[in-house]
Coordinates of C-alpha atoms in Angstrom, one line a residue:
Chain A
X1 CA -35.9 -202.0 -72.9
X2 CA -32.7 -203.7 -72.2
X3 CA -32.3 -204.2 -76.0
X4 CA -32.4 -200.4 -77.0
X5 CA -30.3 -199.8 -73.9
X6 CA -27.8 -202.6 -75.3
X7 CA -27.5 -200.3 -78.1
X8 CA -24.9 -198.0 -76.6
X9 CA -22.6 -199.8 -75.2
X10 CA -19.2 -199.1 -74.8
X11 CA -19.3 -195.8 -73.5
X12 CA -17.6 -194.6 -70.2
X13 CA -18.5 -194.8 -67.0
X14 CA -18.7 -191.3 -67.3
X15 CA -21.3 -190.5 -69.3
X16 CA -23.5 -193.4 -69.1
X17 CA -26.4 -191.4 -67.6
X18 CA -26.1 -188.8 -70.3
X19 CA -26.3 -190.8 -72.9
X20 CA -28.9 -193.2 -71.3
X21 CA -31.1 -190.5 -70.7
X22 CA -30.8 -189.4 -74.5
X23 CA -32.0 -193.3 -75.5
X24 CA -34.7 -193.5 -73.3
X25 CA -36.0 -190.2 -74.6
X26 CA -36.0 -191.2 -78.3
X27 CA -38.0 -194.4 -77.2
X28 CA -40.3 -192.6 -75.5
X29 CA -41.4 -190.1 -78.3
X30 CA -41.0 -193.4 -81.4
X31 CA -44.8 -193.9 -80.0
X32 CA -44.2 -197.4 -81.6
X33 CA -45.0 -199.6 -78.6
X34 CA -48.5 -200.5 -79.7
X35 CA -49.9 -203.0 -77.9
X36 CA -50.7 -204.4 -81.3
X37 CA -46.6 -204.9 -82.1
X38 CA -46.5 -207.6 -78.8
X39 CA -47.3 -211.0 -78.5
X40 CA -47.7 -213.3 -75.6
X41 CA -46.3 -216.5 -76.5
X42 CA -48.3 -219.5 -76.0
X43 CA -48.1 -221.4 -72.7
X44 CA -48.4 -224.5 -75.0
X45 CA -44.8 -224.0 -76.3
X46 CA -42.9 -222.3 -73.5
X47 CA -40.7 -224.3 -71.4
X48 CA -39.6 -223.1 -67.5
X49 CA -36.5 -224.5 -66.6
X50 CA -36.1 -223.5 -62.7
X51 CA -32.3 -223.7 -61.7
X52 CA -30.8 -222.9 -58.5
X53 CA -29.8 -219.0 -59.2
X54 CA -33.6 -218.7 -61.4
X55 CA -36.0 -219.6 -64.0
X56 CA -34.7 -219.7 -68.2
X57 CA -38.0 -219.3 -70.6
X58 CA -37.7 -221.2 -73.7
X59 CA -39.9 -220.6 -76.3
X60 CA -40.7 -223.7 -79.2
X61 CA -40.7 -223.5 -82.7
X62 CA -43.4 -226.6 -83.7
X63 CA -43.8 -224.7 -87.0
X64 CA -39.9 -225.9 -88.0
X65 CA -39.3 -229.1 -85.8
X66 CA -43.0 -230.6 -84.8
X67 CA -41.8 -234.2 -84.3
X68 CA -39.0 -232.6 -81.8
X69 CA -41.0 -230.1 -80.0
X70 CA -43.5 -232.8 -79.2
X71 CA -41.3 -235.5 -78.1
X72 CA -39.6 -232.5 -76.3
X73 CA -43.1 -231.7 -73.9
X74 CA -43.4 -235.5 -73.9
X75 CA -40.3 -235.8 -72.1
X76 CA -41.4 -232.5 -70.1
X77 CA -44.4 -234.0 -69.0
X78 CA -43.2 -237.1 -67.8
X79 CA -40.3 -235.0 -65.6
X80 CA -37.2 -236.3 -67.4
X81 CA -35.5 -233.3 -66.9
X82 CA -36.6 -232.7 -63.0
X83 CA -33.0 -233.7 -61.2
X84 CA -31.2 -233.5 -64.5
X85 CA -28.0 -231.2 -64.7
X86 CA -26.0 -229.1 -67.1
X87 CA -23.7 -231.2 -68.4
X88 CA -21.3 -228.9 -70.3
X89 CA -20.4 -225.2 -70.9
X90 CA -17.9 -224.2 -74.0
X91 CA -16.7 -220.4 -73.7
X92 CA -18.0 -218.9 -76.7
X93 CA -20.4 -221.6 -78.2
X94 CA -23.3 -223.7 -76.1
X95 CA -24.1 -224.9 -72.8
X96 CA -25.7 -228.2 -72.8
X97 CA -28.0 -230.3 -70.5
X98 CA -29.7 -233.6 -69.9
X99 CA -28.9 -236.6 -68.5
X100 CA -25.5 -237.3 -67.0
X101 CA -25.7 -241.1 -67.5
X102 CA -27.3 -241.0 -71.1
X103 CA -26.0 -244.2 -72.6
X104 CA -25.2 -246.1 -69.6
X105 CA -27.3 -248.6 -67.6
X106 CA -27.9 -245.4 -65.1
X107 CA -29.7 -243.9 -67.9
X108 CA -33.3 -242.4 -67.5
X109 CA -36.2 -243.8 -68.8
X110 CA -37.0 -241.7 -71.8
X111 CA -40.8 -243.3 -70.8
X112 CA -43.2 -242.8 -74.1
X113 CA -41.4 -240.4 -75.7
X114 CA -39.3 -241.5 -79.0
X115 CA -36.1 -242.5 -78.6
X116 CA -34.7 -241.7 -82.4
X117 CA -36.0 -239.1 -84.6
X118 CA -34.9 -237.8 -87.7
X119 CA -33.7 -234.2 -87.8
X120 CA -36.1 -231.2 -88.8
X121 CA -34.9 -228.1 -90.2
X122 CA -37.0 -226.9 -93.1
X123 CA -40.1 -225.0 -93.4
X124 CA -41.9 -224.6 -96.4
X125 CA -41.2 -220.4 -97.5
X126 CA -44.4 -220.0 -98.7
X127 CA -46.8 -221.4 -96.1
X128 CA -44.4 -218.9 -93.6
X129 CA -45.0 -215.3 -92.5
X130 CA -41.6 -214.8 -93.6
X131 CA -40.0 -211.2 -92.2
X132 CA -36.8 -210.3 -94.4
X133 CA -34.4 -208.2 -93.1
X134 CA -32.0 -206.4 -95.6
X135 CA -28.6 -208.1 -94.9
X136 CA -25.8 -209.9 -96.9
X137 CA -25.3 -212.8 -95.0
X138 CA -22.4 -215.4 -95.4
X139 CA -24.5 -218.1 -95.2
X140 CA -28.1 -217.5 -97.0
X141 CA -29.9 -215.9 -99.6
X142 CA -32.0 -214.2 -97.0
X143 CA -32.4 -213.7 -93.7
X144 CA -35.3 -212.0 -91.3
X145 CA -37.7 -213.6 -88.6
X146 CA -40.2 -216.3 -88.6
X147 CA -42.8 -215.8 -85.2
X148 CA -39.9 -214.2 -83.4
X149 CA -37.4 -216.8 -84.7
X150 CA -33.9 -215.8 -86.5
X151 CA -34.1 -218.0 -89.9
X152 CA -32.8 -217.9 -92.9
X153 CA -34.0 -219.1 -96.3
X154 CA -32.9 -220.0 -100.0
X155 CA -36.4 -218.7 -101.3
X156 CA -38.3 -221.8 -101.2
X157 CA -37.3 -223.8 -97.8
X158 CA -36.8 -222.2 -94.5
X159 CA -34.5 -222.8 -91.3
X160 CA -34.1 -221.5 -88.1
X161 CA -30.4 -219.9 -87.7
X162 CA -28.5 -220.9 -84.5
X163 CA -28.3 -217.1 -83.2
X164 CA -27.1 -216.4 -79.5
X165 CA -30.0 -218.0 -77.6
X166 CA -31.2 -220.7 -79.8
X167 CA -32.1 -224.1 -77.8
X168 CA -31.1 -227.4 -80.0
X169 CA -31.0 -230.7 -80.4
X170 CA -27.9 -232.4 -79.3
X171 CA -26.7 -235.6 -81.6
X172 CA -24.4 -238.1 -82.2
X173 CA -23.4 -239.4 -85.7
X174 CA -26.2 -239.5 -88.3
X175 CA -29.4 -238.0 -88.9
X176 CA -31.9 -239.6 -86.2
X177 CA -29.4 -239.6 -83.9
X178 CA -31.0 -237.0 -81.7
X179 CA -34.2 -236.8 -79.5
X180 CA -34.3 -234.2 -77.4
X181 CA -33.5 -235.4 -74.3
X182 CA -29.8 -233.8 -74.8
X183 CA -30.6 -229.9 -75.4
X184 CA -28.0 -227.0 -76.5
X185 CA -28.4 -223.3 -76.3
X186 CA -25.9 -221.0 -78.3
X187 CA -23.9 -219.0 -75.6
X188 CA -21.7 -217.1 -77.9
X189 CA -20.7 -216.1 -81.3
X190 CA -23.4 -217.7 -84.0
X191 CA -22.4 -221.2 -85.1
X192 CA -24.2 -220.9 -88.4
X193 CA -22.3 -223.9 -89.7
X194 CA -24.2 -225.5 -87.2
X195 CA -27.2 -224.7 -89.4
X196 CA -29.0 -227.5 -91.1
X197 CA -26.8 -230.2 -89.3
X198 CA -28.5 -229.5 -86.0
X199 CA -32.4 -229.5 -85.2
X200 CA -33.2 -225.8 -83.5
X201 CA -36.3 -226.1 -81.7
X202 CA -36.2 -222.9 -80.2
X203 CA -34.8 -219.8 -78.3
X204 CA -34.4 -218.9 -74.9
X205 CA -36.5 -215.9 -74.0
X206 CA -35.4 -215.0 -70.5
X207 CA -33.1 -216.0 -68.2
X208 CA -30.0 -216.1 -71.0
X209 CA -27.6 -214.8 -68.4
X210 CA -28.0 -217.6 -66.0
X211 CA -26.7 -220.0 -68.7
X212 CA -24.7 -217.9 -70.0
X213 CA -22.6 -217.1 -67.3
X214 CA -22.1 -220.4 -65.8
X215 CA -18.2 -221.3 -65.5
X216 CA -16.6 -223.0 -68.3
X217 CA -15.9 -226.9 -68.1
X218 CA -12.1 -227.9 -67.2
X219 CA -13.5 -230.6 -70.0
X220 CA -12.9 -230.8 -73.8
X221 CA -15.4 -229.1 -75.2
X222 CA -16.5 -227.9 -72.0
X223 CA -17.9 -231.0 -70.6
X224 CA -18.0 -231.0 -67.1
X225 CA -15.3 -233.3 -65.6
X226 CA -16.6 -234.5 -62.5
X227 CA -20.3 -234.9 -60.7
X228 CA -19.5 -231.7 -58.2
X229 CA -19.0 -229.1 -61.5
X230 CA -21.9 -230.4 -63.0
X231 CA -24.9 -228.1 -62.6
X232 CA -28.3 -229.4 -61.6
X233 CA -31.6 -228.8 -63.3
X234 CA -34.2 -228.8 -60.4
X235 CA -36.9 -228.9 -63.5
X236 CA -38.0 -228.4 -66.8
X237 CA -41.8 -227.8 -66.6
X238 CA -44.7 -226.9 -69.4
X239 CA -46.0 -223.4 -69.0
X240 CA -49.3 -225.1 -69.2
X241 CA -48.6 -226.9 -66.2
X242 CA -48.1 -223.7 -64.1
X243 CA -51.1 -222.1 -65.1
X244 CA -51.6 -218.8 -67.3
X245 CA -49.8 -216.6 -65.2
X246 CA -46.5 -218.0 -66.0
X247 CA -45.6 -216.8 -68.9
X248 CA -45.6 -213.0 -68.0
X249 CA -43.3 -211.4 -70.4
X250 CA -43.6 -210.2 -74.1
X251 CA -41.9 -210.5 -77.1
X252 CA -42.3 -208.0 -80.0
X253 CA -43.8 -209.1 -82.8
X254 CA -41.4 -209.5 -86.0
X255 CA -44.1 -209.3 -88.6
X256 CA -45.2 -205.9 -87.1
X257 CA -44.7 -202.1 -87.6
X258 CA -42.6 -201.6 -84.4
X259 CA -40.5 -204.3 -85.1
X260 CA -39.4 -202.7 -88.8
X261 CA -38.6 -199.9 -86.7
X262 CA -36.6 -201.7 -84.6
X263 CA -34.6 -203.3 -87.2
X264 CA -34.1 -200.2 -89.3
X265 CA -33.4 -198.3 -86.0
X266 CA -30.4 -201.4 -85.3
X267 CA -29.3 -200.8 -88.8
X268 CA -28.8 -196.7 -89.3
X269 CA -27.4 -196.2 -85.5
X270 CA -28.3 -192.6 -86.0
X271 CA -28.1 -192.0 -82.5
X272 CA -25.7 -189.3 -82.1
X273 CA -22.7 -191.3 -80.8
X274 CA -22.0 -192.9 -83.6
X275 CA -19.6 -191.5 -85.3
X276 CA -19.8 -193.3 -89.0
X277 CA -23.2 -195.4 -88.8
X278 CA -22.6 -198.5 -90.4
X279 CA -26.0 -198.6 -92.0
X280 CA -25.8 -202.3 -92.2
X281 CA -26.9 -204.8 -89.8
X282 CA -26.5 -208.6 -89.6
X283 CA -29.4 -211.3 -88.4
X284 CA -27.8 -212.3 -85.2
X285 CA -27.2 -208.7 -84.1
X286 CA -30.8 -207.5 -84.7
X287 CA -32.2 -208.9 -81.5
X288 CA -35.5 -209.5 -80.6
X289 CA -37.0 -207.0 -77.8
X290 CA -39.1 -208.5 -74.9
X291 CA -40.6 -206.5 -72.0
Chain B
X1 CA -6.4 -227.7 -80.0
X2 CA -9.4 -226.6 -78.0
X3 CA -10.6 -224.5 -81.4
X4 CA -10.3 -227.8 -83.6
X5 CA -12.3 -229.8 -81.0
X6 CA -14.8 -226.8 -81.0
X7 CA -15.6 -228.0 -84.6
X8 CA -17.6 -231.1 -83.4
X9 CA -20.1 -228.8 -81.0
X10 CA -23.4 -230.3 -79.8
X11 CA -22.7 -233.9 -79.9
X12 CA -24.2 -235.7 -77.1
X13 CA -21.9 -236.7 -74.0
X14 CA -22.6 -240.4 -75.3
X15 CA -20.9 -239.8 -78.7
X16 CA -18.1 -237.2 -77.9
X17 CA -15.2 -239.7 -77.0
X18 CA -15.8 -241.1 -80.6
X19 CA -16.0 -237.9 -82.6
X20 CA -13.0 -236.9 -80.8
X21 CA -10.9 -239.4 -81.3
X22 CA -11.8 -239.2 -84.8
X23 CA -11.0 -235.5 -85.2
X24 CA -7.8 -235.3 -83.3
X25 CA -6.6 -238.3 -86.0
X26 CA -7.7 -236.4 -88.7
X27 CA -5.3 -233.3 -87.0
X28 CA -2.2 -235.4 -87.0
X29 CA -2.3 -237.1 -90.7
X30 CA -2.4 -233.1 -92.0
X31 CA 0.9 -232.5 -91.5
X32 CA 0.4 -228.8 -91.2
X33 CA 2.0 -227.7 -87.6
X34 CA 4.9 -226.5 -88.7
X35 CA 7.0 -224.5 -87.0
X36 CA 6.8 -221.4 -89.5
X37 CA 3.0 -221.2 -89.2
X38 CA 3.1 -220.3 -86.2
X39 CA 4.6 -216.8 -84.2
X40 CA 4.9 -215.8 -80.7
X41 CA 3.6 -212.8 -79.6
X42 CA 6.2 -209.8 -79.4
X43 CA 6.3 -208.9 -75.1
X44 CA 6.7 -205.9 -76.1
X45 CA 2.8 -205.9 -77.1
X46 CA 1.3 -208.1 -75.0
X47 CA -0.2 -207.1 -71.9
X48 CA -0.6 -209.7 -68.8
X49 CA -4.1 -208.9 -66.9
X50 CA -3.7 -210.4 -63.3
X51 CA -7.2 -211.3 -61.5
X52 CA -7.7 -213.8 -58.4
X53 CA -9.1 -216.4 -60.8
X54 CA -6.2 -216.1 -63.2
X55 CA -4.4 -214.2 -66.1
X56 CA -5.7 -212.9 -69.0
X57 CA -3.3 -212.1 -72.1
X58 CA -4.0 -209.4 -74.5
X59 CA -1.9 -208.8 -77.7
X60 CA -2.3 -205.0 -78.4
X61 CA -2.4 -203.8 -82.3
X62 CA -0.3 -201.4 -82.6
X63 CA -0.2 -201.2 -86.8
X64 CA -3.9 -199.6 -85.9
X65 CA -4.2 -197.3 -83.1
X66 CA -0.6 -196.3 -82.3
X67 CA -1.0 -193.3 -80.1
X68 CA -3.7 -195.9 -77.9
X69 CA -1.8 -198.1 -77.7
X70 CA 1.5 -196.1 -76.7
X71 CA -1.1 -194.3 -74.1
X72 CA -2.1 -198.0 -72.6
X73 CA 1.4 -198.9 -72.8
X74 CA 2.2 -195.6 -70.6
X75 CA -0.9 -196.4 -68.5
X76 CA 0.2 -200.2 -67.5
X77 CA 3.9 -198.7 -67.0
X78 CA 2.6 -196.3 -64.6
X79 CA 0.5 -199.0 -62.6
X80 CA -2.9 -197.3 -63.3
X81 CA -4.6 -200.8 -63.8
X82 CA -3.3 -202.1 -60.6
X83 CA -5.9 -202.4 -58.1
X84 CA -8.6 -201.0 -60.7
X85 CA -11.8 -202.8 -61.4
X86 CA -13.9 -204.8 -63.9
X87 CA -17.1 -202.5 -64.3
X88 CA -19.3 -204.3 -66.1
X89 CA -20.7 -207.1 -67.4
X90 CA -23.9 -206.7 -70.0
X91 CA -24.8 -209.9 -71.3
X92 CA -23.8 -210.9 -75.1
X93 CA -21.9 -207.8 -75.3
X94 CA -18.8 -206.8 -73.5
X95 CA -16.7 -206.6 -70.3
X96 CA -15.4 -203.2 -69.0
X97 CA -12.8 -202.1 -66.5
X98 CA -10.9 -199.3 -65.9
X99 CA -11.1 -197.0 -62.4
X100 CA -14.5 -197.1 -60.2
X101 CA -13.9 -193.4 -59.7
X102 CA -13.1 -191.8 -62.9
X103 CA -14.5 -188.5 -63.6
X104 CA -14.7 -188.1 -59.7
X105 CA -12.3 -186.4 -57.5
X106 CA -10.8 -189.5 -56.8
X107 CA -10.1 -190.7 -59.8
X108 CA -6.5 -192.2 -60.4
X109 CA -3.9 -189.5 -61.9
X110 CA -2.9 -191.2 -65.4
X111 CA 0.7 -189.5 -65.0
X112 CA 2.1 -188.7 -68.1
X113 CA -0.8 -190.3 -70.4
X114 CA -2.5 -188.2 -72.6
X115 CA -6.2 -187.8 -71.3
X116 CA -8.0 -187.2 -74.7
X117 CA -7.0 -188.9 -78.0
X118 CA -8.5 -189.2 -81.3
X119 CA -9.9 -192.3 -82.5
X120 CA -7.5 -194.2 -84.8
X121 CA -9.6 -196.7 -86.4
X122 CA -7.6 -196.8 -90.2
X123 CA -4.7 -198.5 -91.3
X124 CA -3.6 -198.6 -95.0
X125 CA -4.4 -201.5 -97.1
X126 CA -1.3 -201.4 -99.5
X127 CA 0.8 -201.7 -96.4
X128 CA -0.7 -204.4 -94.7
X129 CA -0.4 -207.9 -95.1
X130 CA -4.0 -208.5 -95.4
X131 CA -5.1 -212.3 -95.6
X132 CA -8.4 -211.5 -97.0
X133 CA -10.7 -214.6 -96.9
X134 CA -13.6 -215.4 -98.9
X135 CA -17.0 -214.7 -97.2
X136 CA -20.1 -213.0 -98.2
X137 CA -19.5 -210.3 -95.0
X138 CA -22.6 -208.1 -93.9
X139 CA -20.0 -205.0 -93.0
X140 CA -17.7 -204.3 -95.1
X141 CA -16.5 -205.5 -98.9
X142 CA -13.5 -207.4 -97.9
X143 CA -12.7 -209.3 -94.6
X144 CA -9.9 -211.2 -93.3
X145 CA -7.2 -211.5 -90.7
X146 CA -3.8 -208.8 -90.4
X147 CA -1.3 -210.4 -88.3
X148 CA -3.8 -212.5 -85.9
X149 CA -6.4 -209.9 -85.9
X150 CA -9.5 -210.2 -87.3
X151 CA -10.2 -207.1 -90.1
X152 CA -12.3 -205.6 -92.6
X153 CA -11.4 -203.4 -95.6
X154 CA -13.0 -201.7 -98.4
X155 CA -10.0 -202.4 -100.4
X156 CA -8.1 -198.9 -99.6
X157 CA -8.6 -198.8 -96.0
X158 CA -8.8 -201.4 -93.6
X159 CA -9.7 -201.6 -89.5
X160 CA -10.3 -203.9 -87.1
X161 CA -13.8 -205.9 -86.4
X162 CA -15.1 -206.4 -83.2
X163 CA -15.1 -210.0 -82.8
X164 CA -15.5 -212.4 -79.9
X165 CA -12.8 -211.5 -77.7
X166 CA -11.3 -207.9 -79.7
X167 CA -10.3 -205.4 -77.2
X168 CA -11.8 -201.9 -77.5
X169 CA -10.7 -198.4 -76.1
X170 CA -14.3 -197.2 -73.8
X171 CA -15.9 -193.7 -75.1
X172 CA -18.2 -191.0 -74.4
X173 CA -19.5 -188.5 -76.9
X174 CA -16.9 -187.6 -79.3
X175 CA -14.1 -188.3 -81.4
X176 CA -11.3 -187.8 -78.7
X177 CA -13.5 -188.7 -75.4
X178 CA -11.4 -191.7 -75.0
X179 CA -7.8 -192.8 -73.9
X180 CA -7.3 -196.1 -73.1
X181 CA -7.8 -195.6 -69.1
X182 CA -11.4 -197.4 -69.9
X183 CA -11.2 -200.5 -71.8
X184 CA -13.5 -203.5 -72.7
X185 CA -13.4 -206.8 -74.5
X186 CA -16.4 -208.6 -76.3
X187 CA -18.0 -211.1 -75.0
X188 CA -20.8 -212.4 -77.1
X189 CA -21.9 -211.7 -80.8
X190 CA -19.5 -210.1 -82.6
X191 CA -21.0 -206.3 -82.1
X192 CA -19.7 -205.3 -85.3
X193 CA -21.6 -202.0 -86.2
X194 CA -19.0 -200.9 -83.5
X195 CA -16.7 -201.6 -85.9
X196 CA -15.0 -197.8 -87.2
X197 CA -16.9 -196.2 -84.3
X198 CA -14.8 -197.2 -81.2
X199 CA -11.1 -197.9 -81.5
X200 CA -9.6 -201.2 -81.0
X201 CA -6.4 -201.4 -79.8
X202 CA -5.7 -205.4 -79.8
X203 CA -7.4 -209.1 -78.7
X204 CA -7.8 -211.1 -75.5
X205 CA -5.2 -214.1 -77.0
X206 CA -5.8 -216.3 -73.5
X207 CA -7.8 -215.8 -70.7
X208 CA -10.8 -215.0 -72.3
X209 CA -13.3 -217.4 -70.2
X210 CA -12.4 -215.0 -67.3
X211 CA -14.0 -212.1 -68.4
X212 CA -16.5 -213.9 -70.2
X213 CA -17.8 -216.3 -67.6
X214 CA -18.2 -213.4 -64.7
X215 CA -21.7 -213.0 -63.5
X216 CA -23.8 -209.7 -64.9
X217 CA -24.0 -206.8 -63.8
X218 CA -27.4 -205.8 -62.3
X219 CA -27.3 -202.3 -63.4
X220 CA -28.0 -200.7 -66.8
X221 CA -25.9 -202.1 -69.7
X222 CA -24.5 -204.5 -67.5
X223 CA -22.8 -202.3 -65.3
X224 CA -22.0 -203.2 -61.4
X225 CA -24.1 -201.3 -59.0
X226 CA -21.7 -201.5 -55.8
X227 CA -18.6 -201.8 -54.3
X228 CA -19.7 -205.3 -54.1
X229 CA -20.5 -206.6 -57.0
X230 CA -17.0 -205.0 -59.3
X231 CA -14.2 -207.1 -59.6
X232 CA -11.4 -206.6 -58.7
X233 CA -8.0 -206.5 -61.5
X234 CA -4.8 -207.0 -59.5
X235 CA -2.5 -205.5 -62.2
X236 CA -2.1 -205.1 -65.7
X237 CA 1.6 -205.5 -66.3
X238 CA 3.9 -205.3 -69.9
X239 CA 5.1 -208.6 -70.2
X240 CA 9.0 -207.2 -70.9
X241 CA 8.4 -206.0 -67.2
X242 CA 8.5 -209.7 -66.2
X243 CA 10.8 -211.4 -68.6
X244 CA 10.7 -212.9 -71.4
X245 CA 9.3 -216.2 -70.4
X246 CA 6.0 -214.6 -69.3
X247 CA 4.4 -215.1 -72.8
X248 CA 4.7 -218.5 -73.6
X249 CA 2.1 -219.5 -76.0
X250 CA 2.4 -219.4 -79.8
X251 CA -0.1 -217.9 -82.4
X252 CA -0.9 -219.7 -85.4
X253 CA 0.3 -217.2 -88.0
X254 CA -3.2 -215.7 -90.4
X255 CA -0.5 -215.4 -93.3
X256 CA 1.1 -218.6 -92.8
X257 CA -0.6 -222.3 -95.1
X258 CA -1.3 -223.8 -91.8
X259 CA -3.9 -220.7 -91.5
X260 CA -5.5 -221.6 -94.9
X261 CA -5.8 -225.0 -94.3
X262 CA -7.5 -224.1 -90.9
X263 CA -9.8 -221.7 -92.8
X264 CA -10.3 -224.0 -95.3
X265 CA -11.2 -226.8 -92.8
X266 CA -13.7 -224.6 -90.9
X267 CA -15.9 -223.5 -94.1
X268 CA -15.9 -226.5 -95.7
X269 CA -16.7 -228.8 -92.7
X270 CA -15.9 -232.1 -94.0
X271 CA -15.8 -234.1 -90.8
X272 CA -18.5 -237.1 -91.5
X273 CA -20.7 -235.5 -88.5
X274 CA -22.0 -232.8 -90.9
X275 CA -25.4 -233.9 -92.9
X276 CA -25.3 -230.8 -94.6
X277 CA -21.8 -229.1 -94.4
X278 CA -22.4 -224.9 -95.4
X279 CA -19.5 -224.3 -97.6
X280 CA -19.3 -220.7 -96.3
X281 CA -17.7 -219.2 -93.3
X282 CA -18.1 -215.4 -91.6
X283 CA -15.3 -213.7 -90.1
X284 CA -15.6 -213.8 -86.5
X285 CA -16.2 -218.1 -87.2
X286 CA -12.7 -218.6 -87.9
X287 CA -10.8 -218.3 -85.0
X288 CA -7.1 -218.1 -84.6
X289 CA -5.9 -221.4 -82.9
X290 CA -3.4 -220.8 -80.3
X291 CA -0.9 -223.6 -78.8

């Protein structure tokens, strides 16, 4: 709901609660919300990170980064990132967390999990349910959705594009310099350069505003500067681990009728304050409704 | 500075006082800071946005929307912004303000300012300097930057894009249901099938983690739901009303080589930390660096 609502932004004070009430109308007669068009994602791949001000929902993407994903819940399971803290929040680009005193003799135990892995970006196109959007994109041949997952594509491999939202894998130099026990999520503008040079290993499905939000660091690059700006993690649990019932919300299904409708809906902008519909639309900006 | 260090993104806290040292050496040997690439804002177009965590600088584009930005200008000269209110906050979007009370019976007089104006969303091509760049845009044929600000054109006409941090004149229904007494800035994924549908009337050139940083609003499309939760906006001044020295930073200048190189630089993404550097860059991944 909050998606379609998103849609009109911009508009005065003043007439908000005309032109809300329009929305909300049109919704209601699409008759698209088929209970068909929804998935529940699997407890087995959703994370619950509970912070001080509320709970961020990360889903994983095993299908692009396996190795990642499970040394990810590895980590998870062993409570790595219970007492960890958000370590860094660049305005316009990614907030990251893990361990303060990664690299020093204060350093967590990283326990069974690996502590080098080579990166993971590709998928193999044609073992994918591959949803293309129409879109001329500056940095792919095509675009569209994997499972709820902005990616993009050069016909034969697949990646997952770092769209607002996206959770990563921070790294140093080289390619198995990452592990996941230093994670990213893309707080601003899409940094699709970051794109095959970091390993995506899924979105954040609620509770964006919470990292979002969070004030800048005084830092370069937005570190943190000092123990007291730091932000602390009070966990990072395994919706398995907190039975069914935790993972309450949605997401639409991108393979599905309601979810073509959304996109085409995104791309006309026929509602009537629009003034010269663009009729275009761009991956980052179609947006993936929950509920 | 901070946008060249913004280049290195998602490197682990372990590895970041390597890759910067790396990156600001690489700055130096270029050569490229010369005084002619870069411009300070004229005052005379720049207005100063007091709030109790600091000031925000906006550098109004006047080439574009004349008459808005002449109304603003008579706006901020008449103190209508002073003691006004951010409205809203809607997550990956934008950040309103203008008065609490508008359309009420206690809404602020705006003096001599014209109450209704008519979008102004065109500018012509042939007398602009355009610095087109090369990207494969989703919007619009040709994109680029006209003196700072980021643009689009279909080779006849050209307007601004609403990219990260692009200031926009608030709207209702209609082509003339706006005047500059409502304005908002983005603050997440370049919303650009806004683009030639609201008029944009300049770009935050400072300040920006302000706006963008404040928590959500609770209410619908981000907006504040009490007294409470706004924020307050001490003034908005001119910055000729407090002297010259009031705008002290320096714009790298889009026509200038310094701009190219940077443009240059951020497509092809040479720094040894990309495996797989894209080659391509979108519009709103540029960014102007300011000193």
């Amino acid at each position: 709901m909050k998606i379609y609502l998103a849609l009109l932004g911009c508009v005065s004070l003043f007439f908000t609660a005309i032109l809300k009430a329009e929305i909300v109308s049109s919704e209601k007669t699409s008759g698209v919300e088929l209970s068909a068009d929804w998935r529940t994602p699997k407890a087995e791949s959703v994370l619950l990170m509970q912070l001080d001000s509320g709970r961020v929902v990360i889903e994983l993407a095993p299908k692009f980064a396996p190795n990642h994903v499970a040394n990810i819940k590895q980590l998870v399971s062993d409570g790595y990132f219970d007492g960890s803290k958000i370590l860094r929040s660049q305005d316009n680009y990614v907030v990251q967390w893990g361990d303060p005193d990664e690299g020093t003799e204060q350093a967590r135990s990283i326990g069974k999990a690996n502590s080098k892995l080579k990166v993971e970006f590709f998928a193999d196109h044609s073992e994918l349910n591959f949803a293309a959007i129409e879109s001329r994109d500056a940095y792919a041949a095509e675009v569209g959705f994997v499972d709820g997952f902005p990616a993009a594509s050069d016909g034969k491999r697949a990646w997952l594009a770092h769209c607002y939202g996206m959770v990563g894998v921070s790294r140093g130099m080289g390619d198995d310099s990452g592990n996941g026990s230093g994670l990213y999520v893309v707080s601003g503008h899409a940094p699709r350069h970051l794109d095959r040079n970091v390993t995506l290993v899924g979105r954040v499905i609620k509770g964006m505003p919470l990292l979002s939000s969070l004030p800048r660091g005084t830092g370069d690059l937005g570190f943190f500067e000092s123990a007291e700006e730091t932000i602390p993690i009070k966990s990072i649990k395994l919706a398995t681990s907190l039975g069914d019932k935790s993972v309450s919300l949605q997401i639409m299904d991108t393979n599905g009728a309601a979810f073509k409708e959304h996109v085409a809906k995104r791309t006309t902008r026929s509602e009537e304050w629009f003034l010269e519909p663009t009729g275009k639309i761009e991956l980052c900006n179609v947006g993936v409704p929950t509920r």
